[in-house]
Tab-separated table of C-alpha atoms in Angstrom:
chain	number	residue	atom	x	y	z
A	21	UNK	CA	-12.274	40.741	-28.273
A	22	UNK	CA	-13.004	37.073	-30.875
A	23	UNK	CA	-9.585	35.340	-29.421
A	24	UNK	CA	-9.858	37.103	-25.922
A	25	UNK	CA	-13.300	34.986	-25.786
A	26	UNK	CA	-12.004	31.611	-27.655
A	27	UNK	CA	-8.888	31.852	-25.000
A	28	UNK	CA	-11.038	31.772	-22.207
A	29	UNK	CA	-13.615	29.073	-24.049
A	30	UNK	CA	-10.484	26.980	-24.289
A	31	UNK	CA	-9.231	27.919	-20.643
A	32	UNK	CA	-12.916	26.348	-19.959
A	33	UNK	CA	-13.000	23.446	-21.697
A	34	UNK	CA	-8.753	22.474	-20.398
A	35	UNK	CA	-10.198	22.974	-16.896
A	36	UNK	CA	-13.689	20.730	-17.460
A	37	UNK	CA	-11.620	17.935	-18.523
A	38	UNK	CA	-9.269	18.544	-15.943
A	39	UNK	CA	-11.464	17.940	-13.974
A	40	UNK	CA	-13.906	15.431	-15.336
A	41	UNK	CA	-10.605	13.367	-16.070
A	42	UNK	CA	-9.256	13.958	-12.132
A	43	UNK	CA	-12.582	12.886	-10.813
A	44	UNK	CA	-12.661	9.691	-12.640
A	45	UNK	CA	-9.058	9.022	-12.149
A	46	UNK	CA	-9.986	9.260	-8.591
A	47	UNK	CA	-13.261	7.550	-8.155
A	48	UNK	CA	-12.176	4.476	-10.170
A	49	UNK	CA	-8.519	4.917	-7.376
A	50	UNK	CA	-10.721	5.114	-3.809
A	51	UNK	CA	-11.882	1.124	-4.465
A	52	UNK	CA	-8.588	0.269	-4.682
A	53	UNK	CA	-5.854	2.566	-1.386
A	54	UNK	CA	-6.668	1.632	1.754
A	55	UNK	CA	-5.572	3.504	4.799
A	56	UNK	CA	-4.681	1.646	8.229
A	57	UNK	CA	-3.683	2.730	12.021
A	58	UNK	CA	-1.846	-0.292	14.234
A	59	UNK	CA	-2.850	0.341	17.407
A	60	UNK	CA	-3.775	3.881	16.639
A	61	UNK	CA	-3.857	5.249	20.777
A	62	UNK	CA	-4.944	10.227	20.643
A	63	UNK	CA	-8.086	10.062	19.753
A	64	UNK	CA	-7.542	12.974	17.627
A	65	UNK	CA	-5.312	11.857	15.419
A	66	UNK	CA	-7.682	9.096	14.160
A	67	UNK	CA	-9.728	12.202	13.935
A	68	UNK	CA	-8.089	13.864	11.627
A	69	UNK	CA	-7.418	10.864	9.564
A	70	UNK	CA	-11.055	10.027	8.468
A	71	UNK	CA	-11.240	13.599	7.421
A	72	UNK	CA	-8.367	13.478	5.736
A	73	UNK	CA	-9.294	10.269	3.934
A	74	UNK	CA	-12.171	12.772	3.001
A	75	UNK	CA	-10.408	15.278	1.397
A	76	UNK	CA	-8.077	12.524	-1.080
A	77	UNK	CA	-11.341	10.616	-2.249
A	78	UNK	CA	-11.344	7.705	-0.216
A	79	UNK	CA	-13.973	5.663	2.219
A	80	UNK	CA	-11.257	2.676	3.030
A	81	UNK	CA	-10.352	3.256	7.020
A	82	UNK	CA	-8.813	0.169	8.970
A	83	UNK	CA	-8.054	0.227	13.002
A	84	UNK	CA	-6.905	-2.302	14.515
A	85	UNK	CA	-7.212	-2.931	18.153
A	86	UNK	CA	-7.792	0.369	18.103
A	87	UNK	CA	-10.034	2.466	21.378
A	88	UNK	CA	-13.614	3.179	20.719
A	89	UNK	CA	-14.184	6.463	18.736
A	90	UNK	CA	-14.516	8.637	21.368
A	91	UNK	CA	-15.962	12.711	20.837
A	92	UNK	CA	-12.942	14.435	20.375
A	93	UNK	CA	-11.559	11.821	17.057
A	94	UNK	CA	-15.381	12.936	16.661
A	95	UNK	CA	-14.835	16.501	16.507
A	96	UNK	CA	-11.794	15.731	14.600
A	97	UNK	CA	-13.129	14.129	11.285
A	98	UNK	CA	-15.066	16.530	10.803
A	99	UNK	CA	-16.555	15.829	6.861
A	100	UNK	CA	-14.978	12.624	8.027
A	101	UNK	CA	-17.354	11.192	9.513
A	102	UNK	CA	-19.176	9.036	8.015
A	103	UNK	CA	-15.875	7.657	7.638
A	104	UNK	CA	-14.530	7.160	11.347
A	105	UNK	CA	-17.840	5.690	12.564
A	106	UNK	CA	-17.611	2.868	9.012
A	107	UNK	CA	-14.077	1.941	10.179
A	108	UNK	CA	-13.661	-1.871	9.857
A	109	UNK	CA	-12.080	-3.206	13.148
A	110	UNK	CA	-9.777	-5.555	13.257
A	111	UNK	CA	-7.904	-8.274	16.402
A	112	UNK	CA	-4.919	-8.808	13.392
A	113	UNK	CA	-3.179	-6.710	10.947
A	114	UNK	CA	-2.075	-9.560	9.366
A	115	UNK	CA	-6.481	-9.951	8.029
A	116	UNK	CA	-6.410	-6.352	8.063
A	117	UNK	CA	-4.588	-6.266	5.455
A	118	UNK	CA	-5.415	-10.257	4.029
A	119	UNK	CA	-7.007	-8.379	0.732
A	120	UNK	CA	-4.656	-6.596	-0.686
A	121	UNK	CA	-1.680	-6.537	-3.062
A	122	UNK	CA	1.353	-4.066	-1.986
A	123	UNK	CA	1.220	-3.121	1.478
A	124	UNK	CA	3.052	-0.510	2.369
A	125	UNK	CA	4.401	-0.283	6.063
A	126	UNK	CA	5.737	3.334	6.955
A	127	UNK	CA	8.615	4.802	9.694
A	128	UNK	CA	10.655	7.058	10.536
A	129	UNK	CA	12.632	5.075	11.468
A	130	UNK	CA	14.985	3.323	8.038
A	131	UNK	CA	18.652	1.623	6.989
A	132	UNK	CA	20.930	1.878	3.879
A	133	UNK	CA	22.100	-1.428	3.692
A	134	UNK	CA	21.696	-3.817	0.733
A	135	UNK	CA	21.935	-6.075	4.286
A	136	UNK	CA	19.079	-4.697	6.958
A	137	UNK	CA	15.871	-4.790	3.846
A	138	UNK	CA	13.253	-5.161	6.167
A	139	UNK	CA	13.259	-0.853	6.196
A	140	UNK	CA	15.330	0.255	2.984
A	141	UNK	CA	13.003	2.776	1.996
A	142	UNK	CA	11.201	5.374	-0.653
A	143	UNK	CA	10.426	8.494	-0.024
A	144	UNK	CA	6.307	9.306	-0.319
A	145	UNK	CA	6.842	9.978	-4.027
A	146	UNK	CA	8.841	7.435	-5.136
A	147	UNK	CA	6.129	5.301	-3.913
A	148	UNK	CA	4.044	6.572	-6.088
A	149	UNK	CA	6.089	5.923	-9.057
A	150	UNK	CA	6.270	2.613	-8.430
A	151	UNK	CA	2.674	2.097	-7.243
A	152	UNK	CA	0.842	3.883	-9.610
A	153	UNK	CA	-2.726	4.131	-7.818
A	154	UNK	CA	-6.151	2.877	-10.115
A	155	UNK	CA	-5.378	-0.514	-10.441
A	156	UNK	CA	-3.804	-2.531	-6.978
A	157	UNK	CA	-5.194	-2.901	-4.477
A	158	UNK	CA	-2.653	-1.134	-1.519
A	159	UNK	CA	-2.445	-0.891	2.256
A	160	UNK	CA	-0.588	2.319	3.690
A	161	UNK	CA	-0.391	0.692	6.695
A	162	UNK	CA	0.745	3.933	9.740
A	163	UNK	CA	2.035	2.609	13.380
A	164	UNK	CA	1.873	3.464	16.855
A	165	UNK	CA	1.860	6.729	18.151
A	166	UNK	CA	4.979	5.957	20.783
A	167	UNK	CA	6.490	3.670	18.935
A	168	UNK	CA	5.943	2.825	15.197
A	169	UNK	CA	5.312	-0.559	13.304
A	170	UNK	CA	7.092	-4.036	15.047
A	171	UNK	CA	9.800	-5.003	13.507
A	172	UNK	CA	6.783	-8.233	12.821
A	173	UNK	CA	3.956	-6.442	11.530
A	174	UNK	CA	6.810	-4.950	9.007
A	175	UNK	CA	7.342	-8.473	8.349
A	176	UNK	CA	4.026	-8.890	6.696
A	177	UNK	CA	4.828	-5.531	4.522
A	178	UNK	CA	6.287	-5.889	1.789
A	179	UNK	CA	7.072	-1.258	0.907
A	180	UNK	CA	8.579	0.374	3.488
A	181	UNK	CA	7.757	4.535	2.705
A	182	UNK	CA	9.729	6.953	4.962
A	183	UNK	CA	9.451	10.532	4.706
A	184	UNK	CA	12.527	12.698	4.583
A	185	UNK	CA	12.620	15.161	7.975
A	186	UNK	CA	15.882	17.071	9.521
A	187	UNK	CA	17.370	14.219	10.905
A	188	UNK	CA	17.632	15.407	14.692
A	189	UNK	CA	14.129	15.097	15.383
A	190	UNK	CA	12.603	13.072	11.620
A	191	UNK	CA	9.160	11.694	13.201
A	192	UNK	CA	6.378	13.494	12.179
A	193	UNK	CA	2.576	13.605	14.369
A	194	UNK	CA	0.428	10.205	12.426
A	195	UNK	CA	-2.166	12.413	10.642
A	196	UNK	CA	0.892	14.878	9.344
A	197	UNK	CA	2.506	11.845	7.658
A	198	UNK	CA	-0.769	10.957	6.469
A	199	UNK	CA	-1.496	13.688	4.399
A	200	UNK	CA	1.924	13.727	2.918
A	201	UNK	CA	1.840	10.174	1.363
A	202	UNK	CA	-2.480	11.180	0.331
A	203	UNK	CA	-1.158	14.156	-0.915
A	204	UNK	CA	1.830	12.284	-3.316
A	205	UNK	CA	-0.419	9.458	-3.449
A	206	UNK	CA	-2.956	12.721	-6.213
A	207	UNK	CA	0.051	14.251	-7.488
A	208	UNK	CA	0.619	10.459	-9.191
A	209	UNK	CA	-3.446	10.636	-10.108
A	210	UNK	CA	-3.544	8.567	-13.851
A	211	UNK	CA	-6.291	9.466	-15.588
A	212	UNK	CA	-8.252	7.027	-16.489
A	213	UNK	CA	-6.953	3.651	-19.513
A	214	UNK	CA	-8.982	1.235	-19.426
A	215	UNK	CA	-6.681	-0.544	-21.651
A	216	UNK	CA	-4.345	-0.984	-18.223
A	217	UNK	CA	-3.873	-4.160	-17.587
A	218	UNK	CA	-4.738	-5.333	-14.575
A	219	UNK	CA	-2.666	-6.560	-11.686
A	220	UNK	CA	-2.474	-9.776	-9.730
A	221	UNK	CA	-3.785	-10.037	-6.292
A	222	UNK	CA	-2.764	-10.604	-3.207
A	223	UNK	CA	-4.098	-14.020	-3.401
A	224	UNK	CA	-2.003	-14.737	-6.809
A	225	UNK	CA	1.045	-12.634	-5.380
A	226	UNK	CA	0.911	-15.371	-2.528
A	227	UNK	CA	0.815	-18.119	-4.025
A	228	UNK	CA	4.164	-17.240	-6.082
A	229	UNK	CA	5.324	-16.477	-2.988
A	230	UNK	CA	3.651	-19.512	-1.871
A	231	UNK	CA	6.014	-22.143	-4.841
A	232	UNK	CA	9.125	-20.316	-4.617
A	233	UNK	CA	9.306	-21.539	-0.806
A	234	UNK	CA	8.386	-24.521	-1.686
A	235	UNK	CA	10.763	-25.192	-4.963
A	236	UNK	CA	14.188	-23.292	-1.808
A	237	UNK	CA	12.639	-26.001	0.155
A	238	UNK	CA	12.854	-29.122	-2.671
A	239	UNK	CA	16.093	-27.005	-3.316
A	240	UNK	CA	17.752	-28.023	0.489
A	241	UNK	CA	18.019	-23.891	0.628
A	242	UNK	CA	19.437	-23.159	4.426
A	243	UNK	CA	16.506	-22.691	6.889
A	244	UNK	CA	18.320	-19.713	8.761
A	245	UNK	CA	18.081	-17.617	5.077
A	246	UNK	CA	14.675	-18.874	4.571
A	247	UNK	CA	12.563	-16.270	6.803
A	248	UNK	CA	15.321	-13.299	5.150
A	249	UNK	CA	14.643	-14.494	1.612
A	250	UNK	CA	11.676	-14.746	1.631
A	251	UNK	CA	10.641	-10.661	2.229
A	252	UNK	CA	13.050	-10.166	0.083
A	253	UNK	CA	11.679	-11.762	-2.402
A	254	UNK	CA	7.526	-10.160	-1.232
A	255	UNK	CA	8.852	-7.118	-1.865
A	256	UNK	CA	10.566	-6.983	-5.285
A	257	UNK	CA	7.587	-8.880	-6.718
A	258	UNK	CA	6.115	-5.928	-5.177
A	259	UNK	CA	8.024	-3.626	-6.573
A	260	UNK	CA	7.557	-5.403	-10.003
A	261	UNK	CA	3.984	-5.188	-10.546
A	262	UNK	CA	2.378	-8.440	-12.028
A	263	UNK	CA	0.505	-8.277	-14.062
A	264	UNK	CA	-2.881	-10.422	-14.356
A	265	UNK	CA	-1.166	-12.080	-17.733
A	266	UNK	CA	2.724	-12.288	-16.548
A	267	UNK	CA	1.502	-13.900	-12.971
A	268	UNK	CA	-0.438	-17.299	-14.515
A	269	UNK	CA	3.453	-17.344	-17.349
A	270	UNK	CA	5.215	-17.211	-13.537
A	271	UNK	CA	3.289	-19.917	-12.218
A	272	UNK	CA	4.039	-21.960	-14.939
A	273	UNK	CA	7.611	-21.900	-14.508
A	274	UNK	CA	7.299	-22.667	-11.293
A	275	UNK	CA	4.911	-25.310	-11.537
A	276	UNK	CA	8.094	-26.952	-14.301
A	277	UNK	CA	10.942	-26.666	-12.057
A	278	UNK	CA	8.874	-27.952	-9.533
A	279	UNK	CA	7.815	-31.406	-11.670
A	280	UNK	CA	10.264	-33.260	-10.151
A	281	UNK	CA	9.038	-33.318	-7.372
A	282	UNK	CA	5.814	-34.722	-8.773
A	283	UNK	CA	3.761	-37.664	-6.645
A	284	UNK	CA	5.160	-40.389	-8.969
A	285	UNK	CA	9.087	-38.963	-8.732
A	286	UNK	CA	8.713	-37.577	-4.819
A	287	UNK	CA	12.706	-36.343	-3.510
A	288	UNK	CA	13.075	-35.955	-0.378
A	289	UNK	CA	14.244	-32.215	0.465
């Protein structure tokens, strides 16, 4: 009887510890992940996505050029009505993700060719292995129900998620795709760890990209290769999850490379 009571007590303690650690990590993560809907068309999907954010412990829903919310969206949102009604509205996709370090496009289309790197995919599982939720500011971007994200929008992103499916019909419903990716996020939710170093911010990552572009121009890198190369570099940097300390070291190196083009020794690129 004693051993049985002790066993139940241990199980209860483990459960309470798990709930505490999970809740703490969830609270920390909730400020660091947003869901962005680009020109959503179906009210039911918009409402269902708001409900999913509530399920996942998130609250930051952003809508780019979406319709006014109607009764169907409100009905589908259930416990996420407040999230739906307080969703941020944008007319520019770029502005909607300006504060994010990792901007992850989602699409049913993919390529396995290294040359067509805009749509080189990772699965939701692999994405959360690379970008552990809780420290980096992450935007999960979902496109139009009819035709998804445009190439110009994907170029702004520095990560690309593809959910595996039947090759004959790989297109998931918008809210279903959101649920799969958020479920994988919760599976990867770490216990809160104050010793994890702070990552570089989205603004700092763009400063790195800007310096690299400046170097490429100074050294005569061909203009026709510039855009694709910068997109590739942006995605490599996003996967590397650069810390704040690493950002300053890398910027120091890039400034050193640019030193020959200082004001006193200007050379035409």
